[in-house]
C-alpha atoms as a printed R data frame, in Angstrom:
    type eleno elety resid chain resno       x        y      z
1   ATOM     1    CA   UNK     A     1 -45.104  -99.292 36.722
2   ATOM     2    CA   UNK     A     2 -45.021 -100.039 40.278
3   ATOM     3    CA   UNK     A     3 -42.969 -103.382 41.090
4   ATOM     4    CA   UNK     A     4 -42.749 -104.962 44.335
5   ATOM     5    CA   UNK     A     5 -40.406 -102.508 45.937
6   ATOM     6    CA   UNK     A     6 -42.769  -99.643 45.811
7   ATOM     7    CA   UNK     A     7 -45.343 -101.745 47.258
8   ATOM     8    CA   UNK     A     8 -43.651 -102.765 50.320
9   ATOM     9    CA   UNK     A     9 -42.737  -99.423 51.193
10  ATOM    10    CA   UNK     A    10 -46.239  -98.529 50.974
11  ATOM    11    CA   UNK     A    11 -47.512 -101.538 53.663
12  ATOM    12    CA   UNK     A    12 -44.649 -100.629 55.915
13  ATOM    13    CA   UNK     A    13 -46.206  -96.862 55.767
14  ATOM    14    CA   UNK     A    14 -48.333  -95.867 58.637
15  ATOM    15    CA   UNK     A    15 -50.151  -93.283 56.080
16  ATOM    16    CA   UNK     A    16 -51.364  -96.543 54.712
17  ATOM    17    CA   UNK     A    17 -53.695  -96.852 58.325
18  ATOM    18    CA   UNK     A    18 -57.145  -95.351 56.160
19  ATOM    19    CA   UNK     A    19 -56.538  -97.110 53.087
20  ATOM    20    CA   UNK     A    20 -60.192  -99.197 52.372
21  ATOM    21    CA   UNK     A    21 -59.138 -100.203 48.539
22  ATOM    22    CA   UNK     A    22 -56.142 -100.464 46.769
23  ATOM    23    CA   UNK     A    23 -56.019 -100.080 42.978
24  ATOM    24    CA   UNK     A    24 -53.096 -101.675 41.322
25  ATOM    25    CA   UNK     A    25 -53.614 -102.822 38.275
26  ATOM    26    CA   UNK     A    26 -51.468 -103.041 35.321
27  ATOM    27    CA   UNK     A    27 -47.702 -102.869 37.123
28  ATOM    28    CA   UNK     A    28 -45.411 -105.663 37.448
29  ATOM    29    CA   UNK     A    29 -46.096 -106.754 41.243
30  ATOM    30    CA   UNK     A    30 -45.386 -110.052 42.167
31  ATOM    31    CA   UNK     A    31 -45.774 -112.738 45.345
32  ATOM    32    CA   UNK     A    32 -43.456 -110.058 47.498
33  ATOM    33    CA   UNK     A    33 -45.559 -107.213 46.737
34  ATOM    34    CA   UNK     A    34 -48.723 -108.947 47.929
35  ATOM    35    CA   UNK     A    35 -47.218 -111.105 50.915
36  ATOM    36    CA   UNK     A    36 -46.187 -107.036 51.914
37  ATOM    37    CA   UNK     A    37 -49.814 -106.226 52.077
38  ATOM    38    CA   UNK     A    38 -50.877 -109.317 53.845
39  ATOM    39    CA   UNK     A    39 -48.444 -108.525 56.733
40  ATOM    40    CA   UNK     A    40 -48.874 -104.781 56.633
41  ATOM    41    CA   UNK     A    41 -50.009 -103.297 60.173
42  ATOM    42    CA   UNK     A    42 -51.627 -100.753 58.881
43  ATOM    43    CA   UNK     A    43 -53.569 -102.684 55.905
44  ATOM    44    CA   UNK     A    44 -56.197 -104.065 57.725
45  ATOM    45    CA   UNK     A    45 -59.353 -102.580 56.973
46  ATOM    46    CA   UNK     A    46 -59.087 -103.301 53.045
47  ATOM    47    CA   UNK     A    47 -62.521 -104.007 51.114
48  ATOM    48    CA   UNK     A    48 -61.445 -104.154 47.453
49  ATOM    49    CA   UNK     A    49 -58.110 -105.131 46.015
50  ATOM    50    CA   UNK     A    50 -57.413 -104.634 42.405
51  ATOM    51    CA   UNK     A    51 -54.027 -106.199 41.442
52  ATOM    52    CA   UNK     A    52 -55.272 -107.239 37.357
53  ATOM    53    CA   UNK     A    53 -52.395 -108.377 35.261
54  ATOM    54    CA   UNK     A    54 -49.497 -108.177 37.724
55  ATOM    55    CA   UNK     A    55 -46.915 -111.355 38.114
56  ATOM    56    CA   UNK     A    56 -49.123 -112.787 41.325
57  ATOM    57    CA   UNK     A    57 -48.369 -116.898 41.755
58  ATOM    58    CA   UNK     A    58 -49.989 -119.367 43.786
59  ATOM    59    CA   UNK     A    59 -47.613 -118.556 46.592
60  ATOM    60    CA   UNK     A    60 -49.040 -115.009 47.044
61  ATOM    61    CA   UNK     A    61 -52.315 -115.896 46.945
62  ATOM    62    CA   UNK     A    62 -52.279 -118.867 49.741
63  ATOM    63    CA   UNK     A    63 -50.370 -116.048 51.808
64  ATOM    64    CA   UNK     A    64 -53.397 -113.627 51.126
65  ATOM    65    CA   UNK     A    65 -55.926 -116.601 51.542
66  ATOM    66    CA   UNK     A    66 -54.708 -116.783 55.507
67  ATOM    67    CA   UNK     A    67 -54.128 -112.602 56.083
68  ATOM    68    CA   UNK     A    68 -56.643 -111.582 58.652
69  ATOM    69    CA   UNK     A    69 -55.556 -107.882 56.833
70  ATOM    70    CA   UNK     A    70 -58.634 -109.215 54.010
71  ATOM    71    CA   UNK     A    71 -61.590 -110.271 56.541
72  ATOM    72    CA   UNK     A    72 -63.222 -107.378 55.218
73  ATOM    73    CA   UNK     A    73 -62.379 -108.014 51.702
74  ATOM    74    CA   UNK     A    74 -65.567 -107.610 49.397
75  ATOM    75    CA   UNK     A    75 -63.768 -107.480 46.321
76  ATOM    76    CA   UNK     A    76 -60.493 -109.325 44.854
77  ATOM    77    CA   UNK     A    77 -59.512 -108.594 41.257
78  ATOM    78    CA   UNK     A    78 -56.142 -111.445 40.204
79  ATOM    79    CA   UNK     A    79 -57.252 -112.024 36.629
80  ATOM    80    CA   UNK     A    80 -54.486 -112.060 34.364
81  ATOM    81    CA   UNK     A    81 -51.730 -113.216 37.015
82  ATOM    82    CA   UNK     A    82 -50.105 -116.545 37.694
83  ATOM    83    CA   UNK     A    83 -52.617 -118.480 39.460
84  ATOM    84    CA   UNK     A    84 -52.866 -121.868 38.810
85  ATOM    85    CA   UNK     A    85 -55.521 -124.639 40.268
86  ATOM    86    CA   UNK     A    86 -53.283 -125.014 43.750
87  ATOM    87    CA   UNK     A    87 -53.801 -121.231 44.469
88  ATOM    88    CA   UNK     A    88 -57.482 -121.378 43.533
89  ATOM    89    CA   UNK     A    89 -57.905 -124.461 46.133
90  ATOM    90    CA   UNK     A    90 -56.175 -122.395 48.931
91  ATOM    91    CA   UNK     A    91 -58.391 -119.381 47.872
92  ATOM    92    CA   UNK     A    92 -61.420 -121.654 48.439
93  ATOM    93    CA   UNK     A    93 -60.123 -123.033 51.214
94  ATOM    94    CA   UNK     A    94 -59.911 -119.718 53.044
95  ATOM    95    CA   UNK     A    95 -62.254 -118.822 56.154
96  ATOM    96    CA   UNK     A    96 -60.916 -115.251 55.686
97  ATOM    97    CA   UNK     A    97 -61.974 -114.402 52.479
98  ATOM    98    CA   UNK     A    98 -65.771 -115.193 53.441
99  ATOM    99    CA   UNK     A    99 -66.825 -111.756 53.000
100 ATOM   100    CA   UNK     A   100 -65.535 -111.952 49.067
101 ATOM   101    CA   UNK     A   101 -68.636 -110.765 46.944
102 ATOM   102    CA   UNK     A   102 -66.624 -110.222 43.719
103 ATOM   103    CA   UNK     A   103 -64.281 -112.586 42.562
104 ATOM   104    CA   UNK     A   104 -61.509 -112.361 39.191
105 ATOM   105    CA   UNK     A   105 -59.001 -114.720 38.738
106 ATOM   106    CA   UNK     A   106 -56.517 -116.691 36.418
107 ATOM   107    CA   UNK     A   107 -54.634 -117.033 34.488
108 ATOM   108    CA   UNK     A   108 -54.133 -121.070 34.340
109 ATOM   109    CA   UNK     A   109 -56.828 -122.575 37.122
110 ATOM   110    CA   UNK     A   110 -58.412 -125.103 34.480
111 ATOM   111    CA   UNK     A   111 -61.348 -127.341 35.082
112 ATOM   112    CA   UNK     A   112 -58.959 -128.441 38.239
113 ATOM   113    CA   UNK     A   113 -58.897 -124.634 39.808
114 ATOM   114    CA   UNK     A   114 -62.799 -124.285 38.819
115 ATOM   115    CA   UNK     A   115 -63.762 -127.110 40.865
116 ATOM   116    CA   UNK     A   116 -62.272 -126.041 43.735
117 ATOM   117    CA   UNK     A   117 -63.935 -123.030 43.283
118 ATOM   118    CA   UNK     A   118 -67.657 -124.098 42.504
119 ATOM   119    CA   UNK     A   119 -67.067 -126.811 45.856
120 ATOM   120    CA   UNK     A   120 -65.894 -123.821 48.352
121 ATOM   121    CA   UNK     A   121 -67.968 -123.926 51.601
122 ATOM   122    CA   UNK     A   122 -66.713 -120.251 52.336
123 ATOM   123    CA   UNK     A   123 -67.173 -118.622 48.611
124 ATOM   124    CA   UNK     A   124 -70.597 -118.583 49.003
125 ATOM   125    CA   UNK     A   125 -71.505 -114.819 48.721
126 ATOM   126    CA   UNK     A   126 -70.214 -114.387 45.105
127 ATOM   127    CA   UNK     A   127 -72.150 -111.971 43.044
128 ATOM   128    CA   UNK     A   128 -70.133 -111.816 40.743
129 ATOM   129    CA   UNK     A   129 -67.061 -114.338 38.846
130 ATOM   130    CA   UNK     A   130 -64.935 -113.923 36.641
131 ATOM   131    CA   UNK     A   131 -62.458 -116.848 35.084
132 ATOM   132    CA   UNK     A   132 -62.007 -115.769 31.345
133 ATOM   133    CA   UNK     A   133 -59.079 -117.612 30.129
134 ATOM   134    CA   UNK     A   134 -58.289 -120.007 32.306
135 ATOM   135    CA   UNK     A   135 -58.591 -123.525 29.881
136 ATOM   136    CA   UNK     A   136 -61.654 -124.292 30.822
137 ATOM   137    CA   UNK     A   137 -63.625 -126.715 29.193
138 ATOM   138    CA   UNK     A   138 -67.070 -128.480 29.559
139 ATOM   139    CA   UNK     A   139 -65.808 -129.979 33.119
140 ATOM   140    CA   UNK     A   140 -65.017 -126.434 34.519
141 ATOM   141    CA   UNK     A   141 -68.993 -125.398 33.165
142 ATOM   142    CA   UNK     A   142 -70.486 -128.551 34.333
143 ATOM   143    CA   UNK     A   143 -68.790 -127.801 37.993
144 ATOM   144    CA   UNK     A   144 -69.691 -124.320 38.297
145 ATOM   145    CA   UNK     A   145 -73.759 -125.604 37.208
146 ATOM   146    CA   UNK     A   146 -73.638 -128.281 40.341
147 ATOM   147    CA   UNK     A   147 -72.553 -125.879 42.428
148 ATOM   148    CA   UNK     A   148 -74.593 -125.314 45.200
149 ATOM   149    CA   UNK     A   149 -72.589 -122.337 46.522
150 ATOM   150    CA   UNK     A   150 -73.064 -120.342 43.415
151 ATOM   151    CA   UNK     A   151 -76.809 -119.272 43.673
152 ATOM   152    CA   UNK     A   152 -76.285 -115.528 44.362
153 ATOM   153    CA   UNK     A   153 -74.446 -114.904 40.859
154 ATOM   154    CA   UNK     A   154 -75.934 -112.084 38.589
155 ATOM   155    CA   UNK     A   155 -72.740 -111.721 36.422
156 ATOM   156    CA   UNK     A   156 -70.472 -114.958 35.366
157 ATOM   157    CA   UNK     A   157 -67.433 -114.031 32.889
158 ATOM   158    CA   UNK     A   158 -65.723 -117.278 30.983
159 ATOM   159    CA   UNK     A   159 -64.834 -115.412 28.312
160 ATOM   160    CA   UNK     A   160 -61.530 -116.751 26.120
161 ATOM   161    CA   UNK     A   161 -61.547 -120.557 27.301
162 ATOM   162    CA   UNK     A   162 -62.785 -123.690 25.783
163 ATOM   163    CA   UNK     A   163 -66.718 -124.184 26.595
164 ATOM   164    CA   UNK     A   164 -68.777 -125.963 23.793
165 ATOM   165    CA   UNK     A   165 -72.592 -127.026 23.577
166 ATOM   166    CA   UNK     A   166 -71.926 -130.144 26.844
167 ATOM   167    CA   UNK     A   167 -71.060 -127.419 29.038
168 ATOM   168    CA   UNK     A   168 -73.632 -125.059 27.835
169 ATOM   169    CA   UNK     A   169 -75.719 -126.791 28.108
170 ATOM   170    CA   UNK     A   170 -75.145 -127.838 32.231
171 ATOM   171    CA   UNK     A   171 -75.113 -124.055 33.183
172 ATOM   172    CA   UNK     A   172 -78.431 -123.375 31.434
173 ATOM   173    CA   UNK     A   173 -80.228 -126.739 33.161
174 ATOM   174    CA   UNK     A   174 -78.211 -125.291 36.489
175 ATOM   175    CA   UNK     A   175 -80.228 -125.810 39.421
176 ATOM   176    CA   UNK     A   176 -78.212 -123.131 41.146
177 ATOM   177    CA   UNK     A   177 -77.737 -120.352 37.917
178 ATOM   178    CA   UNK     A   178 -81.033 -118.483 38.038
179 ATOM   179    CA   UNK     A   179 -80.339 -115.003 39.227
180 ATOM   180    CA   UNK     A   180 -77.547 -114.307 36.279
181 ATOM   181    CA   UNK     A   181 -78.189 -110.888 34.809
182 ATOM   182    CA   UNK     A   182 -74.922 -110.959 32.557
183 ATOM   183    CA   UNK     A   183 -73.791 -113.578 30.888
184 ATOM   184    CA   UNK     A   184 -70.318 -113.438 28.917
185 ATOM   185    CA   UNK     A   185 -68.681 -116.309 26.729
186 ATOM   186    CA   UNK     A   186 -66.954 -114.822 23.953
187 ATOM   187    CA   UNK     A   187 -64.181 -117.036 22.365
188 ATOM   188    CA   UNK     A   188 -65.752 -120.346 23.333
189 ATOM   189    CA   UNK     A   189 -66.632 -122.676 20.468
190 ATOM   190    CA   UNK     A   190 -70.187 -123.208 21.878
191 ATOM   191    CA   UNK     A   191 -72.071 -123.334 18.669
192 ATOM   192    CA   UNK     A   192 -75.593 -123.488 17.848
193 ATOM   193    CA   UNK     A   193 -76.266 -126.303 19.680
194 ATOM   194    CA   UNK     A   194 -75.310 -124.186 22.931
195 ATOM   195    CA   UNK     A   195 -77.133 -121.576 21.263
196 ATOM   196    CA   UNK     A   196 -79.915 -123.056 21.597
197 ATOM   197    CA   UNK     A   197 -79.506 -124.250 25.116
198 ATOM   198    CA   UNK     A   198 -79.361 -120.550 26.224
199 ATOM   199    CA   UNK     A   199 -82.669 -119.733 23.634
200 ATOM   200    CA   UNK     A   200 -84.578 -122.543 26.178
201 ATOM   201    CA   UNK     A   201 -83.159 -122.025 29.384
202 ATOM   202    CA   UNK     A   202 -85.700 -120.687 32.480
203 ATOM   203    CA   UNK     A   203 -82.110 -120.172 34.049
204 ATOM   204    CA   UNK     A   204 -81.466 -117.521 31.861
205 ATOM   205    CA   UNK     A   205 -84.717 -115.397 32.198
206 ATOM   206    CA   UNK     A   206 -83.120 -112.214 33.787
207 ATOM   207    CA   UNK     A   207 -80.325 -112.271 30.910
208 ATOM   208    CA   UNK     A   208 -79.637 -108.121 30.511
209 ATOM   209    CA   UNK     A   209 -76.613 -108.882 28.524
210 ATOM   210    CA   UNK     A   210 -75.374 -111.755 26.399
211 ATOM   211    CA   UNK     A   211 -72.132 -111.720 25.031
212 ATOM   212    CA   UNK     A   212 -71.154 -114.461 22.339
213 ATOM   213    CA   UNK     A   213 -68.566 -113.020 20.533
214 ATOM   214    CA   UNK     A   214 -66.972 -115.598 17.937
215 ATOM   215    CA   UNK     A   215 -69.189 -118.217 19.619
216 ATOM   216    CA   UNK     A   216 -69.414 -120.275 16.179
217 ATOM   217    CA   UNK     A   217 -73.540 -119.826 16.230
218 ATOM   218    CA   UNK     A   218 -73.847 -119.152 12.633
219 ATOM   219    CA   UNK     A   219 -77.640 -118.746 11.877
220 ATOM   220    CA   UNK     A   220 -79.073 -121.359 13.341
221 ATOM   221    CA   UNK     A   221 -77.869 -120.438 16.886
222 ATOM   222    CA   UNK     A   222 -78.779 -116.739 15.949
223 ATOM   223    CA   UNK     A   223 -82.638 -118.179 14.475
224 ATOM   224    CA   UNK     A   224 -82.927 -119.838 18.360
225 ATOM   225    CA   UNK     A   225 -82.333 -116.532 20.038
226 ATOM   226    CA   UNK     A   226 -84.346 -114.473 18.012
227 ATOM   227    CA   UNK     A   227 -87.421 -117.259 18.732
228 ATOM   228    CA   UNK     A   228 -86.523 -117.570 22.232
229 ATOM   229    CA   UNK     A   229 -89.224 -117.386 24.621
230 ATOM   230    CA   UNK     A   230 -87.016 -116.826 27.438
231 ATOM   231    CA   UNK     A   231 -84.582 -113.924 26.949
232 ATOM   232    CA   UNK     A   232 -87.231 -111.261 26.906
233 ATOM   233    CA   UNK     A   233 -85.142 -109.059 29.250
234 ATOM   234    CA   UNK     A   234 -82.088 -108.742 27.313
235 ATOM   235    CA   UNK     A   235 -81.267 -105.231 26.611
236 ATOM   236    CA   UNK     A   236 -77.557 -106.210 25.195
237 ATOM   237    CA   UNK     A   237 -76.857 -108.507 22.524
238 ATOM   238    CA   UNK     A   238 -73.261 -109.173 21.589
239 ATOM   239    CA   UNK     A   239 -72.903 -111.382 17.922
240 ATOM   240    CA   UNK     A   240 -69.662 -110.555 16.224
241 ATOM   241    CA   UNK     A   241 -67.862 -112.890 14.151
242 ATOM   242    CA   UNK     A   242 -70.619 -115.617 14.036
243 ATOM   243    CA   UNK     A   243 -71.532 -115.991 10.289
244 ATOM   244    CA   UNK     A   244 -74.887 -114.744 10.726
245 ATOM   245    CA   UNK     A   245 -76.947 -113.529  7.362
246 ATOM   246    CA   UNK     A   246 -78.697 -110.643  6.814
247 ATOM   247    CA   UNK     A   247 -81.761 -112.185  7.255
248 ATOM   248    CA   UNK     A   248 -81.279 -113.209 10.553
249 ATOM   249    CA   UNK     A   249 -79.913 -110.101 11.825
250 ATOM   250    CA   UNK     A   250 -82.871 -108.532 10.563
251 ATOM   251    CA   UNK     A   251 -84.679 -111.845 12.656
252 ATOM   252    CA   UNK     A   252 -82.934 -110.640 15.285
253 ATOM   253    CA   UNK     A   253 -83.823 -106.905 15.261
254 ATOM   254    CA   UNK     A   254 -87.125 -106.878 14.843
255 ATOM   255    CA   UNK     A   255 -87.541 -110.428 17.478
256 ATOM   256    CA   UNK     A   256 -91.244 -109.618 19.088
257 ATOM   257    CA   UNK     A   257 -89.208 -112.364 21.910
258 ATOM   258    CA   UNK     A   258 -86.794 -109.727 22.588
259 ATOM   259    CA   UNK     A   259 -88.902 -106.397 23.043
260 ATOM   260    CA   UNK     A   260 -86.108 -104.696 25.519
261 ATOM   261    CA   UNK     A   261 -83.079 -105.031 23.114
262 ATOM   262    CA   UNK     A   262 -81.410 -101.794 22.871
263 ATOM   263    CA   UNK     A   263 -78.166 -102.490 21.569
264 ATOM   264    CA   UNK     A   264 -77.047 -105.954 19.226
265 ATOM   265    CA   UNK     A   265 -73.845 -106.082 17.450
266 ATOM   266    CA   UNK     A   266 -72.707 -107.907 14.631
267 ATOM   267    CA   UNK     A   267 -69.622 -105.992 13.734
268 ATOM   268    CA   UNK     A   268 -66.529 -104.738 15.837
269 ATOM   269    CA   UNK     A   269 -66.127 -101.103 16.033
């Protein structure tokens, strides 16, 4: 595991001068490691940075948020850190990180942190976001939906926080939300009432992939998306742990509404 150490010596290395993406995930880096990239002379022509579970706080990230080294930045990968709602603000904040088109972060931004990302004059390119668990609730949902900077999403992850049917419900009636191609939410109590508000929503019309794992549907959530006039193009189907009979899984497989679906799971493994 690389620590912060290793990664300083590598910013102060002029061999660093063609590096366009830096992959380093899983290692034990902390505010140090990535203050050392920000202010690396050599680091400046970056495009994706991958730092997933590392020990990142909100005191790295506002020092990344104002590094001209990441004008170029396309892609920024801090899920699974120490980010709270103060660094999310300074990430949204930014004027250099304009050029972000992918965006994963967490692990504690809350409603609070989501705001501040869903208002953010500059992170308007996003393609795709990622916040899965990061205690968000219906507020969070509800912020990201009125978000007029959000329209070019295909893929939104809020996977492992705290989203029921209210909040659901808000990103499906989204003025902004109707390019989404993926569409992930496992481990949020949405049940079938939120179901159901995906099974209606226009929003949700390009849907390739659905993932509700342990989403509390049952069969009534699993009846509306096998009925649903809307979800035609989903080709992925994730339904583990939902309660959902064999009758309805057999509802679900053989859905005239859902002519494209090539792979739907019930069971792990």
């Amino acid at each position: 595991e690389l620590g912060d150490e290793e990664v300083t010596a590598l910013a102060k290395s002029e061999k660093a001068k063609s590096v366009t993406a830096l992959f380093l995930e899983f290692n034990k880096i902390g505010d140090a490691g990535l203050i050392a990239i920000a202010e690396s002379p050599y680091l400046k022509h970056l495009t994706a940075l991958n730092m997933f579970k590392n020990a990142v706080t909100d005191a790295g990230l506002k020092a990344a948020a104002a590094s001209k080294n990441f004008l170029n930045l396309s892609e920024l990968i801090l899920s699974d850190n120490k980010i709270t709602a103060e660094g999310a603000k300074a990430l949204a904040e930014s004027k250099i990180l304009s050029n972000l088109i992918s965006l994963w972060l967490g692990d504690s931004l809350g409603d609070e942190g989501v705001q501040a990302i869903a208002s953010s004059k500059t992170l308007n390119k996003l393609s795709h976001l990622t916040l899965y668990r990061n205690n968000i609730g219906n507020e969070g949902a509800c912020a990201i939906a009125r978000s007029a900077n959000l329209s070019k999403l295909n893929e939104l992850n809020l996977n492992w926080n705290f989203i029921e049917a209210p909040g659901i419900e808000a990103l499906a009636k989204s003025e902004t939300l109707k390019n989404l191609t993926q569409l992930t939410l496992t481990y949020n109590p949405i049940g079938a009432r939120g179901a159901k508000a995906i099974a209606a929503s226009e929003n949700f019309k390009n849907l390739v992939l659905l993932d509700l794992f342990e989403a509390e549907i049952g069969d009534e959530g699993a009846r509306a998306i096998a009925e649903s006039k809307t979800l035609g193009n989903l080709e992925t189907l994730i339904l583990i742990r939902n309660d959902i009979s064999e009758a309805v899984q057999a509802l679900l497989k053989n859905s005239k509404g859902l002519p494209k679906l090539s792979k739907l799971v019930f069971k792990p493994g």
